[in-house]
mmCIF file of C-alpha atoms in Angstrom:
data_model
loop_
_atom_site.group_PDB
_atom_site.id
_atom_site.type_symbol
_atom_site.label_atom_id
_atom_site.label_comp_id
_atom_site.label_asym_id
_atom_site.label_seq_id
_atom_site.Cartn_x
_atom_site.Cartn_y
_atom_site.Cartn_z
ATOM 1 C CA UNK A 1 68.234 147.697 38.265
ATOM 2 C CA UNK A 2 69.271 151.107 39.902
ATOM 3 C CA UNK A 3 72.481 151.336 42.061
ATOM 4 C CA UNK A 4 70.485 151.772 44.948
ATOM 5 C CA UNK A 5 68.936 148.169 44.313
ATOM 6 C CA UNK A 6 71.991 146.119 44.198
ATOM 7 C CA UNK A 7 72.582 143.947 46.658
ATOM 8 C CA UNK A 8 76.158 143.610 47.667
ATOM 9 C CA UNK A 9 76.688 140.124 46.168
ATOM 10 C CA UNK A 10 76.448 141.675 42.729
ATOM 11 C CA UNK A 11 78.464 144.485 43.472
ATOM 12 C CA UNK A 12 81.702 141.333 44.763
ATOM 13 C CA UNK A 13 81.074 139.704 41.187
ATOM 14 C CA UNK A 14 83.763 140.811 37.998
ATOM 15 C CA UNK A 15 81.365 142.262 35.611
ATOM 16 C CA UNK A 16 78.230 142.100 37.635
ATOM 17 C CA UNK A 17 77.296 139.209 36.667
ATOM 18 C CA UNK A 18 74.652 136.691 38.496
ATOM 19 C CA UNK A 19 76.417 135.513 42.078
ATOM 20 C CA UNK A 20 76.540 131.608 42.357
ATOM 21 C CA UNK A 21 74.747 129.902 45.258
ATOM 22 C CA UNK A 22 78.175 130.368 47.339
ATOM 23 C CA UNK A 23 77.878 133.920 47.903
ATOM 24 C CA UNK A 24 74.273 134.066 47.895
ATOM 25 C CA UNK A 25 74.382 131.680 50.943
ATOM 26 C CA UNK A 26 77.543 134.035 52.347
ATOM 27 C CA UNK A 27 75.158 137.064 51.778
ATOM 28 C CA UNK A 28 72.450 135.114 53.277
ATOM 29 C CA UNK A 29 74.652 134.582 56.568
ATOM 30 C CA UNK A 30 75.651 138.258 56.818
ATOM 31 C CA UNK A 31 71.530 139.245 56.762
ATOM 32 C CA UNK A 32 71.012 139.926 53.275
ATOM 33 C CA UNK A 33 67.453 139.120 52.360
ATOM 34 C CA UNK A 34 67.698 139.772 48.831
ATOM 35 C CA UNK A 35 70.547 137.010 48.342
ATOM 36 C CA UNK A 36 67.340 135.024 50.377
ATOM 37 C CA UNK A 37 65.343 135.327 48.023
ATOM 38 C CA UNK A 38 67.503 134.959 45.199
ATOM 39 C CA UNK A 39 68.393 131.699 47.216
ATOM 40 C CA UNK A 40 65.047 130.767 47.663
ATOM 41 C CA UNK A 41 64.236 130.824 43.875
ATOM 42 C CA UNK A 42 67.265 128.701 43.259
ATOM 43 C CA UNK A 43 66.870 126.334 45.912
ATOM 44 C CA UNK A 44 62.870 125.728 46.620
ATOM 45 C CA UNK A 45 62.006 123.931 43.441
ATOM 46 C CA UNK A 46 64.527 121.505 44.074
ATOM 47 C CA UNK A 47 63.887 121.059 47.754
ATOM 48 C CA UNK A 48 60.111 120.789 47.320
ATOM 49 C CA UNK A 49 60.997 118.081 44.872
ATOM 50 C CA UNK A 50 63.175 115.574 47.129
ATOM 51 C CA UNK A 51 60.743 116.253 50.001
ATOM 52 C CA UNK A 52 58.118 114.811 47.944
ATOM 53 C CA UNK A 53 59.571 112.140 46.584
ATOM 54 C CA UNK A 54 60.091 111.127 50.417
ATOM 55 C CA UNK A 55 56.621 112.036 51.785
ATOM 56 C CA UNK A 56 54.371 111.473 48.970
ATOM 57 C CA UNK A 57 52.465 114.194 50.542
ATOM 58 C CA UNK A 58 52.027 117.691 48.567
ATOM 59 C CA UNK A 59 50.527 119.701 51.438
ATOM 60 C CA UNK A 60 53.260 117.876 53.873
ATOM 61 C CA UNK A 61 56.026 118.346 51.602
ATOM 62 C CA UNK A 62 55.374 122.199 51.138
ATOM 63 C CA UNK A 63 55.648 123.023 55.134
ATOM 64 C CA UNK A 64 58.431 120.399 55.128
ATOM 65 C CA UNK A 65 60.324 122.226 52.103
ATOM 66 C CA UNK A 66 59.432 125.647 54.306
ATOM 67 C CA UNK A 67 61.107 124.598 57.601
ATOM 68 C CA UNK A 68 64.074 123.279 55.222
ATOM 69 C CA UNK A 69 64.087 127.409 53.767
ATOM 70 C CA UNK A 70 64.103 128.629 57.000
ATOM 71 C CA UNK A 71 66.998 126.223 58.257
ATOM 72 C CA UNK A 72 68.587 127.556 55.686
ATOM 73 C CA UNK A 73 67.976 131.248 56.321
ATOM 74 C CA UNK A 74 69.195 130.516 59.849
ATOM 75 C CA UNK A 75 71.998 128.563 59.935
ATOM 76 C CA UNK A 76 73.539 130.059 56.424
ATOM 77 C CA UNK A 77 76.530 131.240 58.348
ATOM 78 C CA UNK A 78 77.651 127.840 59.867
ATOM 79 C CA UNK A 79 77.817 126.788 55.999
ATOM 80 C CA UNK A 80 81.581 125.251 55.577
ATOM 81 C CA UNK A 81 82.396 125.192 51.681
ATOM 82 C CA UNK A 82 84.818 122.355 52.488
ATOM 83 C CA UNK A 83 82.461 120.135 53.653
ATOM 84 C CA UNK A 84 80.377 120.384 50.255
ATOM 85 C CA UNK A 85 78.590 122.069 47.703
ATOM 86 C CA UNK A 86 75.732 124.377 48.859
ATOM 87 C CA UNK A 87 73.493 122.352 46.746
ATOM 88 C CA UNK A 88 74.383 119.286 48.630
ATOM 89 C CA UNK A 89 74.654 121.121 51.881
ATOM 90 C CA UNK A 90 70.624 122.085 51.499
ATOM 91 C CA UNK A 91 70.160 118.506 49.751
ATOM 92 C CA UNK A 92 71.022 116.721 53.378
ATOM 93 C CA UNK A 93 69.309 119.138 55.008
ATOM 94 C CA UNK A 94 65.878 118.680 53.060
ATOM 95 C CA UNK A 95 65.989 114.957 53.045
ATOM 96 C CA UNK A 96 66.794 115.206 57.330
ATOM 97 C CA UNK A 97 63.962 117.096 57.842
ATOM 98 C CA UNK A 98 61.581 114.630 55.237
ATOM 99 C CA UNK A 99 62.981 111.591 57.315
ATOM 100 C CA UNK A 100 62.130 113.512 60.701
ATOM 101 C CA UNK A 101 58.448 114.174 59.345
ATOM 102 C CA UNK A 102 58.227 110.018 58.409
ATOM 103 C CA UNK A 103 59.608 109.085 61.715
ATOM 104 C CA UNK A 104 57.418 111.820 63.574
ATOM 105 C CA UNK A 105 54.129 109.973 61.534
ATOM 106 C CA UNK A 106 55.342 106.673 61.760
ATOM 107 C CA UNK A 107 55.584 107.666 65.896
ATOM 108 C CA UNK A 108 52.186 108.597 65.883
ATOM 109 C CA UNK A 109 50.913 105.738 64.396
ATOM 110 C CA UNK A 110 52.226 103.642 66.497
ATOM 111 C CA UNK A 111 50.715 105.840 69.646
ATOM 112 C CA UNK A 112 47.657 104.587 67.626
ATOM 113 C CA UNK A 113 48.558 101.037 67.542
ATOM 114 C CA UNK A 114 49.311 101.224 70.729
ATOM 115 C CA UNK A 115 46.050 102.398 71.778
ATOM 116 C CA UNK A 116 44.106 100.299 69.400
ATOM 117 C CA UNK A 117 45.381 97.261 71.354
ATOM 118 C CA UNK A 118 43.926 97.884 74.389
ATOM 119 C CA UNK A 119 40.934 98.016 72.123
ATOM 120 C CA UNK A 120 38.955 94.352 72.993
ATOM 121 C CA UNK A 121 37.631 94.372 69.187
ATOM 122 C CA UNK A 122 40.801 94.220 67.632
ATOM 123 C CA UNK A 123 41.360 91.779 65.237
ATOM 124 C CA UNK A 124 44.356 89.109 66.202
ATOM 125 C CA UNK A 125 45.840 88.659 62.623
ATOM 126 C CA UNK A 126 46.575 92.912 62.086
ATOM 127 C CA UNK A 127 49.300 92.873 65.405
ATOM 128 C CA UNK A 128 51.346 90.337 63.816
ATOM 129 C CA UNK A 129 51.599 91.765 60.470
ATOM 130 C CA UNK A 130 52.343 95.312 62.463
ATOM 131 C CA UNK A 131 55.026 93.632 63.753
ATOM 132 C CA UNK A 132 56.828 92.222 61.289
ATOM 133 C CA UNK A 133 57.343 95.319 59.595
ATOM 134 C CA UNK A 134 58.322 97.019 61.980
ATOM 135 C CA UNK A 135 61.575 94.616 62.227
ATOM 136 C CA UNK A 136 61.488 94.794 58.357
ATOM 137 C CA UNK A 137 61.775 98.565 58.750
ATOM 138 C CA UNK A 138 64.272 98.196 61.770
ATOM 139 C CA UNK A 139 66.727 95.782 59.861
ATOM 140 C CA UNK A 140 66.569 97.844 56.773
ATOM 141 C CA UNK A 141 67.805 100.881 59.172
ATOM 142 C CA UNK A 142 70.578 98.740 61.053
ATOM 143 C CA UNK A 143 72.112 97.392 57.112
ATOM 144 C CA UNK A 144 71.600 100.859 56.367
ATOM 145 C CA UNK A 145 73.878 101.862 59.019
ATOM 146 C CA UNK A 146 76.600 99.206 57.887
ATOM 147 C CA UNK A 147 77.393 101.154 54.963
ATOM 148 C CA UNK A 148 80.353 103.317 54.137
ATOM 149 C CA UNK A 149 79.171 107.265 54.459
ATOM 150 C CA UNK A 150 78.853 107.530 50.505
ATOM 151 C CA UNK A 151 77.143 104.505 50.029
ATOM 152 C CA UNK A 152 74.087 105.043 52.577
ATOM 153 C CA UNK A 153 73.837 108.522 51.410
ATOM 154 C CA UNK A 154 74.196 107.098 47.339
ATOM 155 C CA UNK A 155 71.952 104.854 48.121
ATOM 156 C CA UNK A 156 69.177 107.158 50.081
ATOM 157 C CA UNK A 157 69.401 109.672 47.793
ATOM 158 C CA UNK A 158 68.792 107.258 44.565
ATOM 159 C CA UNK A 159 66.284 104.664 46.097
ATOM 160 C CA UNK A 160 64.269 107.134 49.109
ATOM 161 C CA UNK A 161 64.855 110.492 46.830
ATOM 162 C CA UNK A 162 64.757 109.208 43.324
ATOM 163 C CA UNK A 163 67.235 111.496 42.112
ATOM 164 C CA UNK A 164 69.512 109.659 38.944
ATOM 165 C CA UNK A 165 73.075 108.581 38.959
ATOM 166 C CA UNK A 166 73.870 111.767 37.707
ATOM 167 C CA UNK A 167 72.021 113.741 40.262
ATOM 168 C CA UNK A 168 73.390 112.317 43.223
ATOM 169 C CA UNK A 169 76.882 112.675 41.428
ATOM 170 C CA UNK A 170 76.336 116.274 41.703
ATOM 171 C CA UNK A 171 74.578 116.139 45.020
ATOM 172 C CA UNK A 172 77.369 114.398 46.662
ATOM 173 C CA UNK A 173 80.614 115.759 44.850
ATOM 174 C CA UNK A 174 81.722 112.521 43.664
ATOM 175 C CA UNK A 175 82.321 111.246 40.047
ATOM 176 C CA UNK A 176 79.801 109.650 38.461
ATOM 177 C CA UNK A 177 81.815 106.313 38.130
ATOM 178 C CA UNK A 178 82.520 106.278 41.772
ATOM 179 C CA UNK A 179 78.663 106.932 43.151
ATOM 180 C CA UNK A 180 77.926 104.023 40.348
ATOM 181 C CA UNK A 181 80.649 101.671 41.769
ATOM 182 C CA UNK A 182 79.669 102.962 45.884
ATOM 183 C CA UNK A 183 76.211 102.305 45.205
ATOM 184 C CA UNK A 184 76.390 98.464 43.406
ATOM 185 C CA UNK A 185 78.269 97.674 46.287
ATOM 186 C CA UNK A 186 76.157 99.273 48.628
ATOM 187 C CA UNK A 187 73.162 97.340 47.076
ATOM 188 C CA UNK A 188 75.589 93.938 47.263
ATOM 189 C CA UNK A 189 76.075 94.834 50.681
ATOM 190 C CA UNK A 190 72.057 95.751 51.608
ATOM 191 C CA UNK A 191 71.535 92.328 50.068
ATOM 192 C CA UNK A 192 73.518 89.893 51.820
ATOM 193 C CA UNK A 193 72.734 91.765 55.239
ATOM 194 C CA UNK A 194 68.749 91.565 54.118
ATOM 195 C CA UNK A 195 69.454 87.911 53.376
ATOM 196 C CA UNK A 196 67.980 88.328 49.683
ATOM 197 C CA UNK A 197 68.223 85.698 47.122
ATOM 198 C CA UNK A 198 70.412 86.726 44.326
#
């Protein structure tokens, strides 16, 4: 790589060695579309991956994991490294963006139900079951909600993303002994507000 083709994140590193996702993301926010793409290499595998573990949707996940990129691209210079790791920063991001898409689908299906209805050939027995899980869905959301910050997003990131203690260790910045310990309660706690049977 000639002089001429470095970007200026290598040039801040002692030794010239590869720059970490940190100040690829800080290059990012100052324009630098080679740190982008560097960024992009790191980053889209992994982004791809927790969008489709969400959608269950290869063609959906890869314009999902897209708009995530270009979030990214965007907003890299409202990144705050005290709030969390870059990793984790993007990880939120990714898995926002997957939820929006199942919410936006879920709305249009029920634009369908709706219409479907008004239909006179509907069978009786299919509103019913529509309902109820619907409420199933809704009460899930509100026990969600009655967690502590780490434990929802322990909990999301294990059981919606599928990521392993480990990973959500890293993708939160906790220890691995305290996501274990948030999420078993978080699970006790799901359970009693579900009402399940131990």
């Amino acid at each position: 790589m000639g002089a001429r083709d470095r970007s200026p994140v290598d040039e801040d590193r002692p030794g010239g060695g590869p720059p970490g996702l940190e100040e690829l993301l800080q290059a990012v926010g100052r324009g630098d579309r080679t740190a982008f793409e560097r960024l992009y290499e790191a980053l889209a595998p992994r982004v791809f991956g927790l969008v489709l573990r969400v959608l269950r949707d290869r063609a959906h996940s890869e314009e999902v994991a897209q708009e995530v990129l270009v979030e990214v691209w965007r907003g890299a210079a409202r990144y705050e490294p005290g709030k969390g790791s870059v990793m984790a920063w993007v990880m939120t991001i990714a898995h926002r963006r997957a939820i929006d898409r199942v919410r936006s689908a879920q709305s249009g299906l029920d634009r369908e139900e709706r219409a479907a209805r008004l239909e006179p050939h509907r069978p009786f027995d299919e509103v019913p079951e529509l309902v109820v899980g619907r409420l199933e869905r809704e009460r899930l959301r509100r026990c969600l909600d009655g967690l502590t910050g780490l434990q929802r997003e322990s909990v999301t990131f294990a059981y919606y993303g599928g990521y392993s203690y480990r990973e959500v260790s890293e993708l939160v910045q906790a220890p691995l002994g305290t996501v274990k310990t948030r999420m078993r309660d978080g699970l006790i706690r799901l359970r009693d507000c579900l009402g399940v049977d131990r």
